[in-house]
Tab-separated table of C-alpha atoms in Angstrom:
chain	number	residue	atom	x	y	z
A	1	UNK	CA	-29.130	21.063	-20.492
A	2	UNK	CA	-25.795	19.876	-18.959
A	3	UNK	CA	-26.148	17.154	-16.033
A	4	UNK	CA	-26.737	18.100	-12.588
A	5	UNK	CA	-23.682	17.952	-10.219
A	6	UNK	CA	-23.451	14.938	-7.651
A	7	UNK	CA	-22.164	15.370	-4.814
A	8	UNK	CA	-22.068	11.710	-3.859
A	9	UNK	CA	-21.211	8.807	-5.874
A	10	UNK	CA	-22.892	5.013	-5.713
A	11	UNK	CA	-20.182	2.806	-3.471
A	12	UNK	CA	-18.615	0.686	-5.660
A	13	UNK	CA	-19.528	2.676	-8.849
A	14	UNK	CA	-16.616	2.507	-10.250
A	15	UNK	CA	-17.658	-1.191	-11.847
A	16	UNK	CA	-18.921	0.772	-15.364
A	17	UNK	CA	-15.330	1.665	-15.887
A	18	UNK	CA	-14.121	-1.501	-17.789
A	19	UNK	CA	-9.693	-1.068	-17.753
A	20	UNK	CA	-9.455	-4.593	-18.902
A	21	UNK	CA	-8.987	-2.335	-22.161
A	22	UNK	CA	-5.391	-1.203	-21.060
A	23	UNK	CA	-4.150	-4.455	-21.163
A	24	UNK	CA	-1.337	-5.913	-23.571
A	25	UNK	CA	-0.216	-9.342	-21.335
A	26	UNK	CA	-2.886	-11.457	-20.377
A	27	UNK	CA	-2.579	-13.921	-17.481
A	28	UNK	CA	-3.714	-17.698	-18.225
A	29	UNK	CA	-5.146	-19.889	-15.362
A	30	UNK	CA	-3.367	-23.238	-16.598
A	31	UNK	CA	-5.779	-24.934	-13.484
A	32	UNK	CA	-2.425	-27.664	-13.211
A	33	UNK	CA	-0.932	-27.702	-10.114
A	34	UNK	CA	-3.236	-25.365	-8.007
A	35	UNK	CA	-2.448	-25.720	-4.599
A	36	UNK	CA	-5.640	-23.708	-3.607
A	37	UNK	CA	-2.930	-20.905	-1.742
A	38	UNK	CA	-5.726	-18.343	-2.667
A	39	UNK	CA	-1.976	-15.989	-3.110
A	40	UNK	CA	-3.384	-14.801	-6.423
A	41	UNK	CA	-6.868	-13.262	-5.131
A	42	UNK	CA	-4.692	-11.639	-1.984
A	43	UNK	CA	-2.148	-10.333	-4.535
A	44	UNK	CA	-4.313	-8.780	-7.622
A	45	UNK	CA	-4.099	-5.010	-7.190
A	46	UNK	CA	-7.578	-4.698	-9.042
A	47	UNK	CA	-9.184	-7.522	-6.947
A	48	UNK	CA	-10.276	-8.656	-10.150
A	49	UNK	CA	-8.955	-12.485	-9.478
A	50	UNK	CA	-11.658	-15.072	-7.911
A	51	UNK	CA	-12.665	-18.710	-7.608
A	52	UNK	CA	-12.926	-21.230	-5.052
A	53	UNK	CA	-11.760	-25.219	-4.914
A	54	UNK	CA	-8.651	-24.600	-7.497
A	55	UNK	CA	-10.514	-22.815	-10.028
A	56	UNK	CA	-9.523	-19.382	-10.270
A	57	UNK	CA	-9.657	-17.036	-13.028
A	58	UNK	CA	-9.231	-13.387	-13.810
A	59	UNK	CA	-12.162	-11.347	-14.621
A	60	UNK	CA	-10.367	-9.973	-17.953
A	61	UNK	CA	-13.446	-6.919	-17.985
A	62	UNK	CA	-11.115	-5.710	-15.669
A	63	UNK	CA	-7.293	-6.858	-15.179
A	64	UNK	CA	-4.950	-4.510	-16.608
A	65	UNK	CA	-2.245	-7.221	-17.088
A	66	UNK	CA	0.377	-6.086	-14.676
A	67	UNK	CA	1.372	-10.161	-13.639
A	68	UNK	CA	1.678	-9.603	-10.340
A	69	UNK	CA	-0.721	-13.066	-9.998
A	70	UNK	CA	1.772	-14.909	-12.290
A	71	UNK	CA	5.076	-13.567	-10.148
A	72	UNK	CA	3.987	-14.519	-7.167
A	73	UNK	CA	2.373	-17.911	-7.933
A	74	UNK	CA	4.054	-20.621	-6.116
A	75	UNK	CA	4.217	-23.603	-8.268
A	76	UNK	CA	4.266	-21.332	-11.420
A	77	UNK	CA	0.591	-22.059	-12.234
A	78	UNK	CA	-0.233	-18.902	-14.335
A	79	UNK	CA	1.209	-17.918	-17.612
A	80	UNK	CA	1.301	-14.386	-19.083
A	81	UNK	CA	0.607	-14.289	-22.781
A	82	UNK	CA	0.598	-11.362	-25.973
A	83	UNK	CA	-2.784	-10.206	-26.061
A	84	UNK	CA	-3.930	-10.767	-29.851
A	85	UNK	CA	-7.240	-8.623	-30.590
B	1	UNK	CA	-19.984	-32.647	7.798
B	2	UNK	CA	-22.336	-29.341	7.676
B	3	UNK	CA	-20.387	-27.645	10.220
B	4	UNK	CA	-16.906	-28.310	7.852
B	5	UNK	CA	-18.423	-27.101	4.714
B	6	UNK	CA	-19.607	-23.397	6.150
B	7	UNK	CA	-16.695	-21.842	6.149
B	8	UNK	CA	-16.031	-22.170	2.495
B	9	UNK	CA	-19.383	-20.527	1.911
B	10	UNK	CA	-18.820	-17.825	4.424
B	11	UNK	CA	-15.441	-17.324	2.287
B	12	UNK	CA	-17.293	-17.351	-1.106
B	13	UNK	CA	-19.958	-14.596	0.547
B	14	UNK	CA	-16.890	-11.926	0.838
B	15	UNK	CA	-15.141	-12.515	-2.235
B	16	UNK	CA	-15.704	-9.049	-3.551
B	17	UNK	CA	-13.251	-6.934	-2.099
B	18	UNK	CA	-14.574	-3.216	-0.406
B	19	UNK	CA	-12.480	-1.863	-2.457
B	20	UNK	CA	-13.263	-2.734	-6.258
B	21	UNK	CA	-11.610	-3.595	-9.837
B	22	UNK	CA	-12.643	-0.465	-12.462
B	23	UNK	CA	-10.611	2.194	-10.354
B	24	UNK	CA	-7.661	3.943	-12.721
B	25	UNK	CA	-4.347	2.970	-10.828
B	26	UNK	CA	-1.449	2.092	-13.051
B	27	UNK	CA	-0.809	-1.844	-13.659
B	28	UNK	CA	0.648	-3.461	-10.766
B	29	UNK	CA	-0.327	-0.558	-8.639
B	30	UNK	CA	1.011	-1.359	-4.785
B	31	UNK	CA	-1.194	1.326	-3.817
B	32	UNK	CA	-4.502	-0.240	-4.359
B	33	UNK	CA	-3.129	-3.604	-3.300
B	34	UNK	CA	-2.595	-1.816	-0.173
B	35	UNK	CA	-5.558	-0.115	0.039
B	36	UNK	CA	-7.640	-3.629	-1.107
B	37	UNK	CA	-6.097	-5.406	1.956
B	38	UNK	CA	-6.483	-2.684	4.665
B	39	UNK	CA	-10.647	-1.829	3.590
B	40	UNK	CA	-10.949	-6.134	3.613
B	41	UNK	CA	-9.262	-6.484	7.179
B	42	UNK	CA	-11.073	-3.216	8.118
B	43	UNK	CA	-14.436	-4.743	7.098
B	44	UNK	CA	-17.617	-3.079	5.948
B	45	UNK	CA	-18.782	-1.306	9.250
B	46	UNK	CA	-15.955	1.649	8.654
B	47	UNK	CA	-15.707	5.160	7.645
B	48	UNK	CA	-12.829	6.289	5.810
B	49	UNK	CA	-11.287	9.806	5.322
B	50	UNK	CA	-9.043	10.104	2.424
B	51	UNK	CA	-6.332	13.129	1.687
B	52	UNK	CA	-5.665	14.045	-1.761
B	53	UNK	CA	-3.284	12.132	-3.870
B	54	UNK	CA	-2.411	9.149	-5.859
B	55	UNK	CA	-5.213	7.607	-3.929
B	56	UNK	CA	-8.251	9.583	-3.777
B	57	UNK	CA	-7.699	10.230	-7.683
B	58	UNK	CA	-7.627	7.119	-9.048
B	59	UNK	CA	-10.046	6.019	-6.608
B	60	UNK	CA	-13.050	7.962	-7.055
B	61	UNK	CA	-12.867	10.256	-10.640
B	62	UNK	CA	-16.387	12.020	-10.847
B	63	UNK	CA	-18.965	10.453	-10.463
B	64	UNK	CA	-17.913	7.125	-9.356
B	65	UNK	CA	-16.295	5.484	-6.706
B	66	UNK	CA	-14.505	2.136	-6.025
B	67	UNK	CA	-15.293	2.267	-2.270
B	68	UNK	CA	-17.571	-0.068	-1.126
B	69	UNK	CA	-18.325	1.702	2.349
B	70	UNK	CA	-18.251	5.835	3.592
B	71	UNK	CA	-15.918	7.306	2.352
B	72	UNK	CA	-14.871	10.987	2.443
B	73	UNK	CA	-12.198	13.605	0.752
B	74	UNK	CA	-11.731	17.012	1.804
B	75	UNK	CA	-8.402	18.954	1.378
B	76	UNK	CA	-4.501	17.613	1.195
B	77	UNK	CA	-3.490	17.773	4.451
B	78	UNK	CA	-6.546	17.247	6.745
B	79	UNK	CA	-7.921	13.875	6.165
B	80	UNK	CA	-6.811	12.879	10.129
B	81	UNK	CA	-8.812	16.306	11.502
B	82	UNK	CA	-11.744	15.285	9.234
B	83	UNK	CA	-12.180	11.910	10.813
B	84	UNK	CA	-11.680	13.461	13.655
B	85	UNK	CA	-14.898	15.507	13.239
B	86	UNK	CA	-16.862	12.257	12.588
B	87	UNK	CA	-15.608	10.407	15.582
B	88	UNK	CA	-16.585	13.288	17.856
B	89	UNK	CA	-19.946	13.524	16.096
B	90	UNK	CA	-21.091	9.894	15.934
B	91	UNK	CA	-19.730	10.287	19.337
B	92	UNK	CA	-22.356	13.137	20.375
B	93	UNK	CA	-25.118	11.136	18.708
B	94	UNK	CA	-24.593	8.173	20.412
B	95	UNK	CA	-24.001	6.049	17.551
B	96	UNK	CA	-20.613	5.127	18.207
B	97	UNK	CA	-20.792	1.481	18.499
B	98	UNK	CA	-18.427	-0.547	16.685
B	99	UNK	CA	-17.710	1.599	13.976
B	100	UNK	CA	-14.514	1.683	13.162
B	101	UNK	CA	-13.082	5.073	11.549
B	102	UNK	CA	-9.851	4.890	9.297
B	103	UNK	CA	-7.708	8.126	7.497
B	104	UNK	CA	-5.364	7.991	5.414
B	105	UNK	CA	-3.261	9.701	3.041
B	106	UNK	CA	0.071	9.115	1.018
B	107	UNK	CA	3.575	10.371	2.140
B	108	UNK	CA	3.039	14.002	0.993
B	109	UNK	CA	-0.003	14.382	2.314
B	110	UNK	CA	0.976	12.455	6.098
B	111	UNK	CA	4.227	14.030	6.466
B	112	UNK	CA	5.191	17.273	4.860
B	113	UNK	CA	1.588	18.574	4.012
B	114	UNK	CA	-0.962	17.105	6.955
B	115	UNK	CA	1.660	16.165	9.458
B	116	UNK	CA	0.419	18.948	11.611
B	117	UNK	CA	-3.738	17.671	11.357
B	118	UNK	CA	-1.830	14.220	12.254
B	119	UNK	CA	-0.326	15.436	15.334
B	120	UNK	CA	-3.392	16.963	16.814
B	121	UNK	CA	-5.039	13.834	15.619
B	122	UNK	CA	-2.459	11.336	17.873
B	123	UNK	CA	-2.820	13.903	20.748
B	124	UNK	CA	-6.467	14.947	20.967
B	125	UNK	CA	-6.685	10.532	21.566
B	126	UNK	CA	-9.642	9.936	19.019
B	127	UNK	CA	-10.347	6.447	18.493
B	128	UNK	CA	-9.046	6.540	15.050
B	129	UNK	CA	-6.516	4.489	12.540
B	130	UNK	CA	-4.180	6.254	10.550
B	131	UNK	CA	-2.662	5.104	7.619
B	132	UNK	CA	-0.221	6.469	5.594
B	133	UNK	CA	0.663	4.857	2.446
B	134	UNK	CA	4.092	5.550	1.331
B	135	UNK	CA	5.310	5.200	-2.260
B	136	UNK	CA	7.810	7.792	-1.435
B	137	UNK	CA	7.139	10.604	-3.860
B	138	UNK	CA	4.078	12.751	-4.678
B	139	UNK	CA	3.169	10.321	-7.482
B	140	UNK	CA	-0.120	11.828	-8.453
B	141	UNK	CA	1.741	14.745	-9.893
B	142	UNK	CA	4.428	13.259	-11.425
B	143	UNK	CA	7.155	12.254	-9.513
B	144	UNK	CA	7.915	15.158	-7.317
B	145	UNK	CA	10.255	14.661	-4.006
B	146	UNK	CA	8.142	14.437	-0.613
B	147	UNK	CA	9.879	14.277	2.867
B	148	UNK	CA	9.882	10.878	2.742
B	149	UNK	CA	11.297	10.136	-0.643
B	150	UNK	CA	14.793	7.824	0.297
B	151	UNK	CA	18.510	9.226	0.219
B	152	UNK	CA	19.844	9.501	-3.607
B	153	UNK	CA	16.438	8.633	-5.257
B	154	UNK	CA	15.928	10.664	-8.828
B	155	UNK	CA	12.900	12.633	-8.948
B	156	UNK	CA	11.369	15.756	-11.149
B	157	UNK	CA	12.482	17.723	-8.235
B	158	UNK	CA	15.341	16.102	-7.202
B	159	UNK	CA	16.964	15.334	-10.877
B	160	UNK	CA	20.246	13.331	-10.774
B	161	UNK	CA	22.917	14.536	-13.132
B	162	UNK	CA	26.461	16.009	-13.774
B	163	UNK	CA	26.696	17.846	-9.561
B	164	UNK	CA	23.744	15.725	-7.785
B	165	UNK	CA	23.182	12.192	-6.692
B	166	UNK	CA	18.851	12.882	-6.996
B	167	UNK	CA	17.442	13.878	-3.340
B	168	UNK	CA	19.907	15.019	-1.241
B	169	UNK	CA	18.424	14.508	1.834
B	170	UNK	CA	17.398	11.279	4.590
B	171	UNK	CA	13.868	9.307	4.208
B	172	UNK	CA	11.689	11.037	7.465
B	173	UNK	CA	11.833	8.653	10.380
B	174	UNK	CA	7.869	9.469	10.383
B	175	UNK	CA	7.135	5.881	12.381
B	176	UNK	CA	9.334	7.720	15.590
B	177	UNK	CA	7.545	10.890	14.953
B	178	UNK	CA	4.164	9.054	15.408
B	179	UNK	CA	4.965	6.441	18.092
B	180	UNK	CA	6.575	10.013	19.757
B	181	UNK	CA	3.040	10.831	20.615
B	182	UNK	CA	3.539	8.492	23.084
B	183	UNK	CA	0.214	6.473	21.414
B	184	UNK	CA	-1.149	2.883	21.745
B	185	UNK	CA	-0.099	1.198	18.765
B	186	UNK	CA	2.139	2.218	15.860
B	187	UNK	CA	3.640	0.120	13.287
B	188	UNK	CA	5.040	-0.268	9.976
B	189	UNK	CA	3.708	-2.762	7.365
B	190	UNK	CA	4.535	-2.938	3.477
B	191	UNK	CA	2.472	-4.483	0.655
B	192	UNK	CA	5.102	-8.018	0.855
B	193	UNK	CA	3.448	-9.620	3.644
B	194	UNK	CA	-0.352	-9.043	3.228
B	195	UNK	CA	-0.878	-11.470	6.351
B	196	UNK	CA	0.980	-9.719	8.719
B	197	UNK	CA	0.084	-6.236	7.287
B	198	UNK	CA	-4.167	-7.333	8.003
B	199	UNK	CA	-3.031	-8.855	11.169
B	200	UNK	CA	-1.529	-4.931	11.994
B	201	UNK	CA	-4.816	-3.173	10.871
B	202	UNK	CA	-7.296	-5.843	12.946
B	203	UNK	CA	-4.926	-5.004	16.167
B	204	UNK	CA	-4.877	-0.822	15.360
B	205	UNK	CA	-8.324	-1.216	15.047
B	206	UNK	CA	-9.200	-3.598	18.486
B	207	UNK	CA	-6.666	-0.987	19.850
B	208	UNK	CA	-8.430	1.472	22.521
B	209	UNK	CA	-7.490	5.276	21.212
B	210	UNK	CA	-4.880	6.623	18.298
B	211	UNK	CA	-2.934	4.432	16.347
B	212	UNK	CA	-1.064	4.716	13.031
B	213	UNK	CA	0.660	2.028	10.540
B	214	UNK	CA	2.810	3.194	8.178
B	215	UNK	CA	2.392	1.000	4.825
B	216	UNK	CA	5.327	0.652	2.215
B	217	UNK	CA	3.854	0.559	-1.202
B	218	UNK	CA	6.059	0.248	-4.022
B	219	UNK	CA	4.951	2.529	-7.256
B	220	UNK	CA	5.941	0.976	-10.938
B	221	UNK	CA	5.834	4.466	-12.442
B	222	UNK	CA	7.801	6.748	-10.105
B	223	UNK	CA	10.237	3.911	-9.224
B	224	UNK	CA	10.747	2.781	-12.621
B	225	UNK	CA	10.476	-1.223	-12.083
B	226	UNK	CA	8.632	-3.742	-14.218
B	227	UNK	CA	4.766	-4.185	-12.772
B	228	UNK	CA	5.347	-7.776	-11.767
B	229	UNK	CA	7.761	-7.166	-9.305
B	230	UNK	CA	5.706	-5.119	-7.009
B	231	UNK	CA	5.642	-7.269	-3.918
B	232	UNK	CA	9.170	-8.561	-4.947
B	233	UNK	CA	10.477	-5.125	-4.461
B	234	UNK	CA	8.573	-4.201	-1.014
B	235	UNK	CA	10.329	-7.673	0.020
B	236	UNK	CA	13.646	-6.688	-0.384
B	237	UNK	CA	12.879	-2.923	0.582
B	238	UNK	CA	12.604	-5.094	4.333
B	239	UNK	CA	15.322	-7.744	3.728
B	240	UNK	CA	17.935	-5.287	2.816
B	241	UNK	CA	16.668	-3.218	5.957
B	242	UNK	CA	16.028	0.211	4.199
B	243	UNK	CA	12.278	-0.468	5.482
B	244	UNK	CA	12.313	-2.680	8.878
B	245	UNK	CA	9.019	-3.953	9.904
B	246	UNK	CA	8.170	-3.127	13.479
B	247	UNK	CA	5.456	-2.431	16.025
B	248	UNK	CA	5.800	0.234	19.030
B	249	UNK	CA	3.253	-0.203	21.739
B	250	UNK	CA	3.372	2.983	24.370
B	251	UNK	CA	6.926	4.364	22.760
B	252	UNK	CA	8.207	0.328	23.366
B	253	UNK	CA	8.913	-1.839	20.475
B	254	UNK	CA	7.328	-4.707	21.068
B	255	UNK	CA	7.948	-6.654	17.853
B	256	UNK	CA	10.013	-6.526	14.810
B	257	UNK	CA	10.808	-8.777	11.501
B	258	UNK	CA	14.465	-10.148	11.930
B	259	UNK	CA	16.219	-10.217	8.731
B	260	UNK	CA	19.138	-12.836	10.151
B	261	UNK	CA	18.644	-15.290	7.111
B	262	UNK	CA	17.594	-13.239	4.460
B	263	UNK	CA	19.459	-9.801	4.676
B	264	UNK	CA	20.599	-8.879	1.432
B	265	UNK	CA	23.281	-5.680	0.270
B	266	UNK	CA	21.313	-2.898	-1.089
B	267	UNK	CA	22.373	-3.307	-4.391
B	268	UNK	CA	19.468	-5.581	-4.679
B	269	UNK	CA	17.424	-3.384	-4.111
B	270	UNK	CA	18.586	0.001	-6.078
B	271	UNK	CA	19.696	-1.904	-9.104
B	272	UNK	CA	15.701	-2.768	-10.566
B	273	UNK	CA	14.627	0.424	-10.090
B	274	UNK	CA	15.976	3.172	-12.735
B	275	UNK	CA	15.444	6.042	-9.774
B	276	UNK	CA	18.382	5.085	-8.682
B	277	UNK	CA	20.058	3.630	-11.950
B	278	UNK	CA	22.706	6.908	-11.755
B	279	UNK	CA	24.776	5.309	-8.901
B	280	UNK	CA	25.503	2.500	-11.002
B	281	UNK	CA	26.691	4.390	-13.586
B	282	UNK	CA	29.536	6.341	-11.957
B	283	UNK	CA	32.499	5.443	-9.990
B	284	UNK	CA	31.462	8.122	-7.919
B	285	UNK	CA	28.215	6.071	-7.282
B	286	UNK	CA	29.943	3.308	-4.835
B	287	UNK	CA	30.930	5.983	-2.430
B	288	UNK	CA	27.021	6.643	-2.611
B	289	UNK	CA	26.060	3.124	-2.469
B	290	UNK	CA	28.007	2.702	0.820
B	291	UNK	CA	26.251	5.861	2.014
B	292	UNK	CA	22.875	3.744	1.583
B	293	UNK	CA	24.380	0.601	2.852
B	294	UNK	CA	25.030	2.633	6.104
B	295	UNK	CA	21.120	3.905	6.651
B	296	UNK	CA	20.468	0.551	6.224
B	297	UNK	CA	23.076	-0.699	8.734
B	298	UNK	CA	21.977	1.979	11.298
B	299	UNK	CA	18.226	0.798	10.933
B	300	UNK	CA	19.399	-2.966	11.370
B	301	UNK	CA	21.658	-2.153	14.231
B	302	UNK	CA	18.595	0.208	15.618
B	303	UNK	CA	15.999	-2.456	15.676
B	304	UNK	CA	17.987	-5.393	16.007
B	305	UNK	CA	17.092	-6.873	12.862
B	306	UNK	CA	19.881	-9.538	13.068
């Protein structure tokens, strides 16, 4: 039996689709000179950046590596690194 | 001391964004950086009607969805008369309230393919935002020219080569079309300055009757840029004036981003993206580079951007 068609979708469904798989750069928090400028969660095109008090990181289930986060950091706090699986 | 700590919690509470990570846009995608900053200024207590395109498909492919609130797709070019329908029916129930209702589409489907449903949106006065999100091509398809792709850009439909410069014909003034309407608020934002572009949406929105922002989102793929520079490009898009930021209250412009320290030749801006890498290839391509220079002159001189 094939499924039954939907005709709405759960908000926010979209979470079991993990694209942290397309990835080949990977940004790296270096947690240095964090200035707390939040410019990296406004910034991350898969709002996939978050922390509080200087602390952010990347949730890598889902960034796809583009380093917009690391371009646009102020005082040059993230670093975008090969991948190695 | 209690009262200075709750803010950072209230901060913490709406870290997830309304519109979430998982959806299927390219890397760098300015897009769904727009759309991510429009749905958090919005807030949760909004509907949202979305044309076909880029958007809707990377958005929500079957069954999911990355919206976080209501959101609804019908057809390519009527996303404006769609929310239209629900603000006159939440109106007839009496459940208007503070609801706020937002459509939107990208350039194809705003101004060649819905513009009409737009119109009769602006002049019918529904209390509704529109937002058009312009990465200048029909992207979804794969690069096809749209009425507001720019003057010389390359596309599949508008190929540069041996007798052609790529699209042979002006970006739409669509911002003049809209404001035309003679409506409250309309305004153009771009992806570069996410303040001032959720500062636009919270005053559309607090804005009594039709208004419309037209958002500058550059596209890595179609453009042909690296996927860090996506907000690099949108800024010099408005330094070089080839996109000037500006709001027009009642036909009036009431406000607009001066450009007197940091205007820049257009060069800067053509010369990362490989759409337009054919004009530096020529001699023939100064003549069109001072072509382009002039748009942007006439929309400095326009606005008063210096």
């Amino acid at each position: 039996m094939s499924k039954p068609i939907l005709l709405f979708a759960q908000p926010g469904s979209s979470k079991v689709n993990k694209t942290g798989s397309w990835r080949t750069m990977m940004p790296v928090f270096k947690h240095k000179d964090c200035t707390d400028c939040r410019i990296c969660v406004t910034v991350c095109p898969d709002a996939c950046v978050s922390g509080k008090d200087k602390i952010y990181n990347a949730n890598l289930d889902y960034c796809k590596g583009c380093g917009v986060c690391a371009y646009e950091c102020p005082v040059n706090d993230i670093d975008m690194v090969l991948e190695v699986k | 001391m209690a009262d200075t700590i709750r803010p950072k919690k209230e901060k913490a509470a709406v870290e997830e964004s309304l519109f979430t990570s998982g959806h299927r846009a390219c890397a760098g995608c300015g897009e769904a950086l727009g759309a991510k900053l429009v749905m958090d200024a919005a807030g949760p207590d909004t509907i949202v009607a979305t044309s076909t395109g880029c958007l809707e498909v990377f958005s929500t492919p079957y069954p999911e969805s990355a919206w976080r609130m209501p959101w609804i797709h019908s057809l390519f070019e009527n996303s404006s008369a769609v929310a239209s329908g629900v603000e006159v029916a939440l109106k007839a129930l009496g459940r208007k309230g503070n609801t706020k209702i937002i459509a939107q589409g990208g350039d194809g489907g705003t101004a060649d393919i819905g513009i009409g449903c737009l119109s009769g949106m602006l002049e019918r006065g529904h209390e509704i935002l529109y937002v058009c999100y312009d990465n200048e091509a029909y992207m979804n398809t794969g690069v096809q020219r749209s009425g507001l792709t720019p003057f010389d850009a390359h596309t599949t439909t508008s190929p540069s080569g041996k007798i052609s410069f790529g699209n042979q014909r002006p970006k739409k003034t669509l911002l003049d079309i809209a404001a035309a309407h003679n409506i409250p608020y309309a305004a153009t934002a771009s992806v570069a300055y996410p303040a001032d572009l959720q500062r636009k949406v919270k005053k559309a929105l607090a804005t009594p009757g039709p208004t419309f922002i037209h958002l500058h989102v550059p596209c890595p793929l179609g453009w042909g840029y690296k996927a860090e520079l996506t907000l690099e490009i949108a800024r010099i898009a408005i330094d070089t004036g080839l996109f000037p930021l500006v709001e027009i209250e009642w036909g009036k412009v009431t406000r607009v981003r001066k450009i007197t320290k940091d205007k820049k030749p257009v060069e800067e801006y053509l010369k990362p993206q490989s759409r337009f890498r054919h004009l530096f290839a020529s001699e023939d391509g100064k003549k069109e580079l001072a072509k382009i220079q002039a748009i942007a002159d006439a929309n400095i001189a326009k606005y008063g951007l210096v």
